[in-house]
mmCIF file of C-alpha atoms in Angstrom:
data_model
loop_
_atom_site.group_PDB
_atom_site.id
_atom_site.type_symbol
_atom_site.label_atom_id
_atom_site.label_comp_id
_atom_site.label_asym_id
_atom_site.label_seq_id
_atom_site.Cartn_x
_atom_site.Cartn_y
_atom_site.Cartn_z
ATOM 1 C CA MET A 1 4.936 -13.009 -58.938
ATOM 2 C CA ALA A 2 4.528 -13.087 -62.740
ATOM 3 C CA ILE A 3 0.823 -13.966 -62.431
ATOM 4 C CA ALA A 4 0.264 -11.133 -59.947
ATOM 5 C CA VAL A 5 1.987 -8.635 -62.221
ATOM 6 C CA SER A 6 -0.058 -9.783 -65.214
ATOM 7 C CA CYS A 7 -3.325 -9.506 -63.291
ATOM 8 C CA CYS A 8 -2.461 -6.043 -62.008
ATOM 9 C CA LYS A 9 -1.486 -4.867 -65.470
ATOM 10 C CA LEU A 10 -4.783 -6.155 -66.878
ATOM 11 C CA GLU A 11 -6.799 -4.451 -64.144
ATOM 12 C CA MET A 12 -4.868 -1.220 -64.639
ATOM 13 C CA ARG A 13 -5.503 -1.331 -68.384
ATOM 14 C CA LEU A 14 -9.224 -1.786 -67.750
ATOM 15 C CA MET A 15 -9.272 1.159 -65.343
ATOM 16 C CA LEU A 16 -7.337 3.338 -67.773
ATOM 17 C CA ALA A 17 -9.647 2.328 -70.603
ATOM 18 C CA ARG A 18 -12.660 3.372 -68.565
ATOM 19 C CA LEU A 19 -11.046 6.709 -67.791
ATOM 20 C CA GLY A 20 -9.973 7.482 -71.336
ATOM 21 C CA GLY A 21 -6.425 8.038 -72.635
ATOM 22 C CA HIS A 22 -5.461 11.617 -71.805
ATOM 23 C CA LEU A 23 -7.470 11.782 -68.584
ATOM 24 C CA ALA A 24 -5.975 8.510 -67.389
ATOM 25 C CA ILE A 25 -2.431 9.790 -67.933
ATOM 26 C CA VAL A 26 -3.207 12.967 -65.994
ATOM 27 C CA GLU A 27 -4.697 10.999 -63.095
ATOM 28 C CA ALA A 28 -1.757 8.577 -63.045
ATOM 29 C CA LEU A 29 0.716 11.460 -62.982
ATOM 30 C CA LYS A 30 -1.085 12.929 -59.979
ATOM 31 C CA LEU A 31 -0.092 9.801 -58.057
ATOM 32 C CA THR A 32 3.533 10.937 -58.409
ATOM 33 C CA LYS A 33 3.024 14.501 -57.051
ATOM 34 C CA PRO A 34 4.719 15.961 -60.170
ATOM 35 C CA LEU A 35 6.163 19.132 -58.602
ATOM 36 C CA GLN A 36 7.622 17.225 -55.659
ATOM 37 C CA THR A 37 9.023 14.573 -57.978
ATOM 38 C CA MET A 38 10.570 17.263 -60.181
ATOM 39 C CA MET A 39 12.334 18.859 -57.202
ATOM 40 C CA LEU A 40 13.661 15.502 -56.050
ATOM 41 C CA LEU A 41 14.955 14.775 -59.561
ATOM 42 C CA VAL A 42 16.674 18.169 -59.652
ATOM 43 C CA GLY A 43 18.257 17.217 -56.321
ATOM 44 C CA MET A 44 19.402 13.925 -57.812
ATOM 45 C CA TYR A 45 21.020 15.645 -60.785
ATOM 46 C CA ALA A 46 22.562 18.257 -58.477
ATOM 47 C CA GLY A 47 24.285 15.429 -56.637
ATOM 48 C CA PHE A 48 25.179 13.719 -59.919
ATOM 49 C CA TYR A 49 26.855 16.781 -61.426
ATOM 50 C CA ALA A 50 28.482 17.779 -58.134
ATOM 51 C CA GLY A 51 30.041 14.323 -58.182
ATOM 52 C CA GLY A 52 31.496 14.866 -61.644
ATOM 53 C CA GLY A 53 28.735 13.142 -63.600
ATOM 54 C CA ILE A 54 29.103 15.602 -66.465
ATOM 55 C CA VAL A 55 31.801 13.340 -67.957
ATOM 56 C CA LYS A 56 29.492 10.316 -68.099
ATOM 57 C CA PRO A 57 28.011 9.321 -71.489
ATOM 58 C CA LEU A 58 24.598 10.699 -72.433
ATOM 59 C CA TRP A 59 22.885 7.319 -72.090
ATOM 60 C CA PHE A 60 24.002 7.163 -68.459
ATOM 61 C CA HIS A 61 22.486 10.609 -67.735
ATOM 62 C CA ILE A 62 19.202 9.394 -69.201
ATOM 63 C CA LEU A 63 19.398 6.066 -67.362
ATOM 64 C CA ILE A 64 19.757 7.518 -63.879
ATOM 65 C CA GLY A 65 17.008 10.032 -64.652
ATOM 66 C CA LEU A 66 14.637 7.251 -65.688
ATOM 67 C CA LEU A 67 15.520 5.040 -62.731
ATOM 68 C CA GLY A 68 15.309 8.002 -60.363
ATOM 69 C CA PHE A 69 11.889 8.986 -61.689
ATOM 70 C CA LEU A 70 10.545 5.444 -61.367
ATOM 71 C CA ALA A 71 11.852 5.099 -57.815
ATOM 72 C CA ILE A 72 10.516 8.490 -56.677
ATOM 73 C CA ALA A 73 7.171 8.075 -58.445
ATOM 74 C CA ALA A 74 6.610 4.576 -57.079
ATOM 75 C CA THR A 75 7.543 5.606 -53.540
ATOM 76 C CA THR A 76 5.169 8.561 -53.760
ATOM 77 C CA ALA A 77 2.356 6.328 -55.007
ATOM 78 C CA VAL A 78 2.848 3.949 -52.062
ATOM 79 C CA ASN A 79 2.788 6.944 -49.724
ATOM 80 C CA MET A 80 -0.546 7.989 -51.228
ATOM 81 C CA VAL A 81 -1.959 4.511 -50.675
ATOM 82 C CA TYR A 82 -1.179 4.600 -46.961
ATOM 83 C CA ASP A 83 -2.270 8.232 -46.566
ATOM 84 C CA VAL A 84 -5.585 7.893 -48.409
ATOM 85 C CA ASP A 85 -7.642 8.296 -45.217
ATOM 86 C CA ILE A 86 -5.808 11.523 -44.379
ATOM 87 C CA ASP A 87 -6.051 12.798 -47.941
ATOM 88 C CA SER A 88 -9.807 12.201 -47.960
ATOM 89 C CA ILE A 89 -10.200 14.448 -44.891
ATOM 90 C CA MET A 90 -7.980 17.362 -45.915
ATOM 91 C CA GLU A 91 -9.420 19.977 -48.249
ATOM 92 C CA ARG A 92 -6.067 20.355 -50.029
ATOM 93 C CA THR A 93 -5.767 16.667 -50.911
ATOM 94 C CA ARG A 94 -9.267 15.222 -51.134
ATOM 95 C CA ASN A 95 -9.334 15.533 -54.940
ATOM 96 C CA ARG A 96 -6.309 13.298 -55.431
ATOM 97 C CA PRO A 97 -6.996 10.121 -57.457
ATOM 98 C CA LEU A 98 -7.105 7.587 -54.604
ATOM 99 C CA PRO A 99 -9.554 9.450 -52.314
ATOM 100 C CA ARG A 100 -11.845 9.782 -55.353
ATOM 101 C CA GLY A 101 -11.552 6.082 -56.116
ATOM 102 C CA VAL A 102 -10.041 6.578 -59.553
ATOM 103 C CA PHE A 103 -7.599 3.699 -59.032
ATOM 104 C CA SER A 104 -7.637 0.616 -56.853
ATOM 105 C CA ARG A 105 -5.403 1.157 -53.806
ATOM 106 C CA GLN A 106 -4.408 -2.508 -53.678
ATOM 107 C CA ARG A 107 -3.322 -2.596 -57.302
ATOM 108 C CA VAL A 108 -1.472 0.709 -57.073
ATOM 109 C CA LEU A 109 0.368 -0.654 -54.029
ATOM 110 C CA ILE A 110 1.319 -3.880 -55.816
ATOM 111 C CA LEU A 111 2.473 -2.179 -59.016
ATOM 112 C CA ALA A 112 4.397 0.517 -57.148
ATOM 113 C CA THR A 113 6.114 -2.041 -54.906
ATOM 114 C CA ILE A 114 7.104 -4.172 -57.886
ATOM 115 C CA THR A 115 8.433 -1.022 -59.593
ATOM 116 C CA ILE A 116 10.592 -0.185 -56.568
ATOM 117 C CA VAL A 117 12.033 -3.704 -56.398
ATOM 118 C CA LEU A 118 12.804 -3.873 -60.128
ATOM 119 C CA THR A 119 14.241 -0.339 -60.134
ATOM 120 C CA ALA A 120 16.557 -1.116 -57.205
ATOM 121 C CA ILE A 121 17.769 -4.342 -58.837
ATOM 122 C CA THR A 122 18.301 -2.634 -62.203
ATOM 123 C CA SER A 123 20.160 0.223 -60.509
ATOM 124 C CA CYS A 124 22.457 -2.200 -58.729
ATOM 125 C CA ILE A 125 23.305 -3.897 -62.030
ATOM 126 C CA LEU A 126 23.530 -0.913 -64.393
ATOM 127 C CA VAL A 127 24.635 1.926 -62.086
ATOM 128 C CA ASN A 128 26.154 0.794 -58.771
ATOM 129 C CA VAL A 129 25.217 -0.582 -55.384
ATOM 130 C CA TYR A 130 25.296 2.861 -53.738
ATOM 131 C CA TYR A 131 22.692 4.276 -56.127
ATOM 132 C CA ALA A 132 20.519 1.213 -55.494
ATOM 133 C CA ALA A 133 21.026 1.615 -51.729
ATOM 134 C CA ALA A 134 19.877 5.242 -51.948
ATOM 135 C CA ILE A 135 16.660 4.069 -53.609
ATOM 136 C CA VAL A 136 16.042 1.490 -50.883
ATOM 137 C CA ILE A 137 16.891 3.924 -48.062
ATOM 138 C CA GLY A 138 14.661 6.586 -49.590
ATOM 139 C CA TYR A 139 11.768 4.132 -49.827
ATOM 140 C CA LEU A 140 12.172 2.725 -46.317
ATOM 141 C CA SER A 141 12.595 6.125 -44.669
ATOM 142 C CA ASP A 142 9.612 7.632 -46.507
ATOM 143 C CA ILE A 143 7.174 4.735 -46.224
ATOM 144 C CA TYR A 144 8.129 3.127 -42.922
ATOM 145 C CA ALA A 145 10.032 5.692 -40.840
ATOM 146 C CA TYR A 146 7.891 8.653 -41.950
ATOM 147 C CA THR A 147 4.466 7.569 -43.240
ATOM 148 C CA LEU A 148 3.748 4.501 -41.088
ATOM 149 C CA LEU A 149 5.746 4.986 -37.885
ATOM 150 C CA THR A 150 5.984 8.694 -37.087
ATOM 151 C CA LYS A 151 3.753 10.968 -39.194
ATOM 152 C CA ARG A 152 0.599 10.295 -37.187
ATOM 153 C CA HIS A 153 2.333 10.228 -33.809
ATOM 154 C CA THR A 154 5.051 12.889 -33.457
ATOM 155 C CA TRP A 155 6.200 16.188 -34.937
ATOM 156 C CA LEU A 156 9.675 14.636 -35.217
ATOM 157 C CA SER A 157 8.395 12.806 -38.300
ATOM 158 C CA VAL A 158 9.759 15.676 -40.371
ATOM 159 C CA PHE A 159 13.291 14.419 -39.814
ATOM 160 C CA ALA A 160 12.448 10.948 -41.128
ATOM 161 C CA GLY A 161 10.943 12.669 -44.148
ATOM 162 C CA SER A 162 14.133 14.674 -44.545
ATOM 163 C CA ILE A 163 16.201 11.529 -44.977
ATOM 164 C CA ALA A 164 13.853 10.363 -47.715
ATOM 165 C CA GLY A 165 14.099 13.735 -49.441
ATOM 166 C CA ALA A 166 17.901 13.706 -49.384
ATOM 167 C CA SER A 167 18.289 10.157 -50.692
ATOM 168 C CA PRO A 168 17.983 10.999 -54.421
ATOM 169 C CA ALA A 169 20.683 13.681 -54.161
ATOM 170 C CA VAL A 170 23.105 11.388 -52.336
ATOM 171 C CA GLY A 171 22.264 8.617 -54.772
ATOM 172 C CA GLY A 172 22.955 10.904 -57.727
ATOM 173 C CA TYR A 173 26.345 11.782 -56.290
ATOM 174 C CA ALA A 174 27.147 8.104 -55.763
ATOM 175 C CA ALA A 175 26.079 7.326 -59.330
ATOM 176 C CA ALA A 176 28.758 9.715 -60.571
ATOM 177 C CA ARG A 177 31.536 8.967 -58.080
ATOM 178 C CA GLY A 178 30.982 5.320 -57.315
ATOM 179 C CA TYR A 179 31.056 6.113 -53.598
ATOM 180 C CA VAL A 180 29.812 8.717 -51.097
ATOM 181 C CA ASP A 181 32.176 11.208 -49.433
ATOM 182 C CA VAL A 182 31.924 14.523 -47.579
ATOM 183 C CA ASP A 183 30.764 16.458 -50.649
ATOM 184 C CA GLY A 184 27.985 13.961 -51.329
ATOM 185 C CA LEU A 185 26.849 14.139 -47.716
ATOM 186 C CA LEU A 186 26.842 17.944 -47.886
ATOM 187 C CA ILE A 187 24.490 17.877 -50.877
ATOM 188 C CA GLY A 188 22.215 15.567 -48.912
ATOM 189 C CA ALA A 189 22.499 17.712 -45.775
ATOM 190 C CA LEU A 190 21.373 20.752 -47.768
ATOM 191 C CA ILE A 191 18.041 19.052 -48.430
ATOM 192 C CA VAL A 192 17.740 17.627 -44.905
ATOM 193 C CA ALA A 193 18.170 21.140 -43.478
ATOM 194 C CA TRP A 194 15.617 22.673 -45.877
ATOM 195 C CA ILE A 195 12.767 20.162 -45.566
ATOM 196 C CA PRO A 196 11.481 21.315 -42.129
ATOM 197 C CA ALA A 197 10.907 24.837 -43.496
ATOM 198 C CA HIS A 198 9.255 23.368 -46.590
ATOM 199 C CA ILE A 199 6.852 21.227 -44.555
ATOM 200 C CA TRP A 200 6.152 23.574 -41.654
ATOM 201 C CA SER A 201 5.441 26.638 -43.816
ATOM 202 C CA LEU A 202 2.883 24.556 -45.726
ATOM 203 C CA VAL A 203 1.408 23.245 -42.478
ATOM 204 C CA ILE A 204 1.027 26.792 -41.157
ATOM 205 C CA HIS A 205 -0.889 27.815 -44.267
ATOM 206 C CA TYR A 206 -3.177 24.761 -44.120
ATOM 207 C CA ASP A 207 -3.409 24.773 -40.334
ATOM 208 C CA GLU A 208 -7.103 23.823 -40.224
ATOM 209 C CA ASP A 209 -6.575 20.927 -42.612
ATOM 210 C CA TYR A 210 -3.832 19.410 -40.477
ATOM 211 C CA ARG A 211 -5.836 19.906 -37.297
ATOM 212 C CA ARG A 212 -8.872 18.275 -38.874
ATOM 213 C CA ALA A 213 -6.769 15.287 -39.952
ATOM 214 C CA ARG A 214 -5.024 15.182 -36.541
ATOM 215 C CA ILE A 215 -1.519 15.237 -37.962
ATOM 216 C CA PRO A 216 0.823 16.323 -35.133
ATOM 217 C CA MET A 217 3.128 18.635 -37.048
ATOM 218 C CA LEU A 218 5.148 21.149 -35.019
ATOM 219 C CA PRO A 219 3.021 24.243 -35.867
ATOM 220 C CA VAL A 220 -0.145 22.311 -34.994
ATOM 221 C CA ILE A 221 0.852 21.031 -31.560
ATOM 222 C CA LYS A 222 3.155 23.895 -30.478
ATOM 223 C CA GLY A 223 1.496 26.804 -32.277
ATOM 224 C CA TYR A 224 2.315 28.561 -35.542
ATOM 225 C CA ARG A 225 4.849 30.900 -33.891
ATOM 226 C CA VAL A 226 7.000 27.933 -32.904
ATOM 227 C CA GLY A 227 6.599 26.674 -36.459
ATOM 228 C CA VAL A 228 7.809 30.014 -37.782
ATOM 229 C CA VAL A 229 10.873 29.907 -35.521
ATOM 230 C CA GLY A 230 11.626 26.337 -36.553
ATOM 231 C CA SER A 231 11.234 27.197 -40.232
ATOM 232 C CA THR A 232 13.495 30.213 -39.840
ATOM 233 C CA LEU A 233 16.222 28.120 -38.220
ATOM 234 C CA SER A 234 15.795 25.587 -41.028
ATOM 235 C CA ILE A 235 16.419 28.256 -43.694
ATOM 236 C CA VAL A 236 19.424 29.668 -41.803
ATOM 237 C CA LEU A 237 20.947 26.186 -41.591
ATOM 238 C CA THR A 238 20.209 25.599 -45.288
ATOM 239 C CA VAL A 239 22.080 28.762 -46.246
ATOM 240 C CA ALA A 240 24.995 27.789 -43.980
ATOM 241 C CA ILE A 241 25.308 24.376 -45.642
ATOM 242 C CA ALA A 242 24.984 25.954 -49.091
ATOM 243 C CA THR A 243 27.864 28.243 -48.135
ATOM 244 C CA ALA A 244 29.999 25.218 -47.275
ATOM 245 C CA ILE A 245 29.103 23.649 -50.632
ATOM 246 C CA TYR A 246 29.977 26.893 -52.425
ATOM 247 C CA VAL A 247 33.322 27.172 -50.615
ATOM 248 C CA ARG A 248 34.151 23.648 -51.768
ATOM 249 C CA GLY A 249 33.629 24.767 -55.368
ATOM 250 C CA LEU A 250 30.433 22.802 -55.978
ATOM 251 C CA MET A 251 28.054 25.713 -56.599
ATOM 252 C CA SER A 252 28.077 28.535 -59.138
ATOM 253 C CA PRO A 253 28.494 32.000 -57.545
ATOM 254 C CA GLU A 254 25.484 33.475 -59.377
ATOM 255 C CA PHE A 255 23.051 30.910 -58.061
ATOM 256 C CA TYR A 256 24.671 30.892 -54.629
ATOM 257 C CA ILE A 257 24.103 34.641 -54.311
ATOM 258 C CA ALA A 258 20.562 34.304 -55.650
ATOM 259 C CA GLY A 259 19.884 31.495 -53.172
ATOM 260 C CA VAL A 260 21.189 33.544 -50.247
ATOM 261 C CA ALA A 261 18.985 36.458 -51.346
ATOM 262 C CA ALA A 262 15.964 34.144 -51.577
ATOM 263 C CA GLY A 263 16.839 32.707 -48.168
ATOM 264 C CA SER A 264 16.936 36.197 -46.667
ATOM 265 C CA ALA A 265 13.574 36.977 -48.240
ATOM 266 C CA ALA A 266 12.142 33.715 -46.916
ATOM 267 C CA VAL A 267 13.271 34.532 -43.365
ATOM 268 C CA LEU A 268 11.706 38.000 -43.541
ATOM 269 C CA MET A 269 8.460 36.616 -44.921
ATOM 270 C CA LEU A 270 8.357 33.891 -42.287
ATOM 271 C CA LEU A 271 8.769 36.395 -39.470
ATOM 272 C CA ARG A 272 6.465 39.103 -40.873
ATOM 273 C CA ARG A 273 3.772 37.392 -42.932
ATOM 274 C CA CYS A 274 3.540 33.682 -42.192
ATOM 275 C CA ARG A 275 0.260 33.062 -40.373
ATOM 276 C CA PRO A 276 -2.364 30.296 -40.534
ATOM 277 C CA GLY A 277 -4.162 30.647 -43.844
ATOM 278 C CA SER A 278 -1.682 33.164 -45.264
ATOM 279 C CA CYS A 279 1.685 31.469 -45.676
ATOM 280 C CA ILE A 280 1.512 30.071 -49.196
ATOM 281 C CA LYS A 281 3.662 32.833 -50.729
ATOM 282 C CA THR A 282 6.306 32.198 -48.084
ATOM 283 C CA PHE A 283 6.115 28.478 -48.857
ATOM 284 C CA ARG A 284 6.844 29.217 -52.512
ATOM 285 C CA VAL A 285 9.841 31.379 -51.655
ATOM 286 C CA VAL A 286 11.125 28.636 -49.335
ATOM 287 C CA ASN A 287 10.921 26.227 -52.275
ATOM 288 C CA MET A 288 12.781 28.722 -54.463
ATOM 289 C CA VAL A 289 15.675 28.771 -51.980
ATOM 290 C CA LEU A 290 16.439 25.087 -52.463
ATOM 291 C CA MET A 291 15.821 25.167 -56.205
ATOM 292 C CA LEU A 292 18.343 27.982 -56.680
ATOM 293 C CA PHE A 293 21.006 26.194 -54.646
ATOM 294 C CA LEU A 294 20.413 22.916 -56.473
ATOM 295 C CA LEU A 295 20.561 24.586 -59.887
ATOM 296 C CA GLY A 296 23.780 26.231 -58.741
ATOM 297 C CA ALA A 297 25.228 22.798 -58.011
ATOM 298 C CA VAL A 298 24.080 21.505 -61.415
ATOM 299 C CA LEU A 299 25.447 24.436 -63.384
ATOM 300 C CA SER A 300 28.752 24.667 -61.531
ATOM 301 C CA SER A 301 30.028 21.592 -63.362
ATOM 302 C CA ILE A 302 28.509 22.543 -66.723
ATOM 303 C CA LEU A 303 29.564 26.171 -67.097
#
């Protein structure tokens, strides 16, 4: 193991040296899908603060953020390794580092896998077993249940992806509480409910890309109108779960109201404007819905 790590580190240094300092950092960050990683980290901290993490020492806040980032980034990098053939076909993704051959897929896979293992072990020792379990569940559901087993075969893959997306939030809650209860599951359910709208609205916009890559997402195999209906139901369910979280005192009223307003706008945009090639604005509003609710959960324990 030690020899493999050393070899991979040496190869990575050589690749980074060839790329040049700043450019190499930018390309490496692209392997983590920065915006997606940021949203997942916000979800993790939403769970952490909803669980009472505000009373934890500053070093602990930083620790779970670092461990969470490493786990999410490494999982995302592994996902990119297995999806490189798809990414090379789709116009939206063909300029990512791996399709362009910037990094070696084998070495990225090895380094990312080692990072996941070490992060899970460190989390178990320094945080708790539930936080470590969330990392492992997130990895397994994203890489195996979603990427390898279902994404290329069924539109139901979105639900496997939803579990992966909710894992950081549930893990953050467990890091604060030391266990997972109804409130922690509600924070996770908020993300599970929202992810179908997030994915399907993007799929509708890039309909040709997904058809070209033969990815059987719901709007592709059933038509964009079915995708719009599914996305609408996803937003309605997200707002309903956010309401339950608000009633339980885990969300600030200002951000709850703003999230409901954004959710209403998202539903209207889905029904009136979301069509193949013209759904990106709706996709952004859908993302805003979750971000507002998550920030509401973060700020409710701070303010």
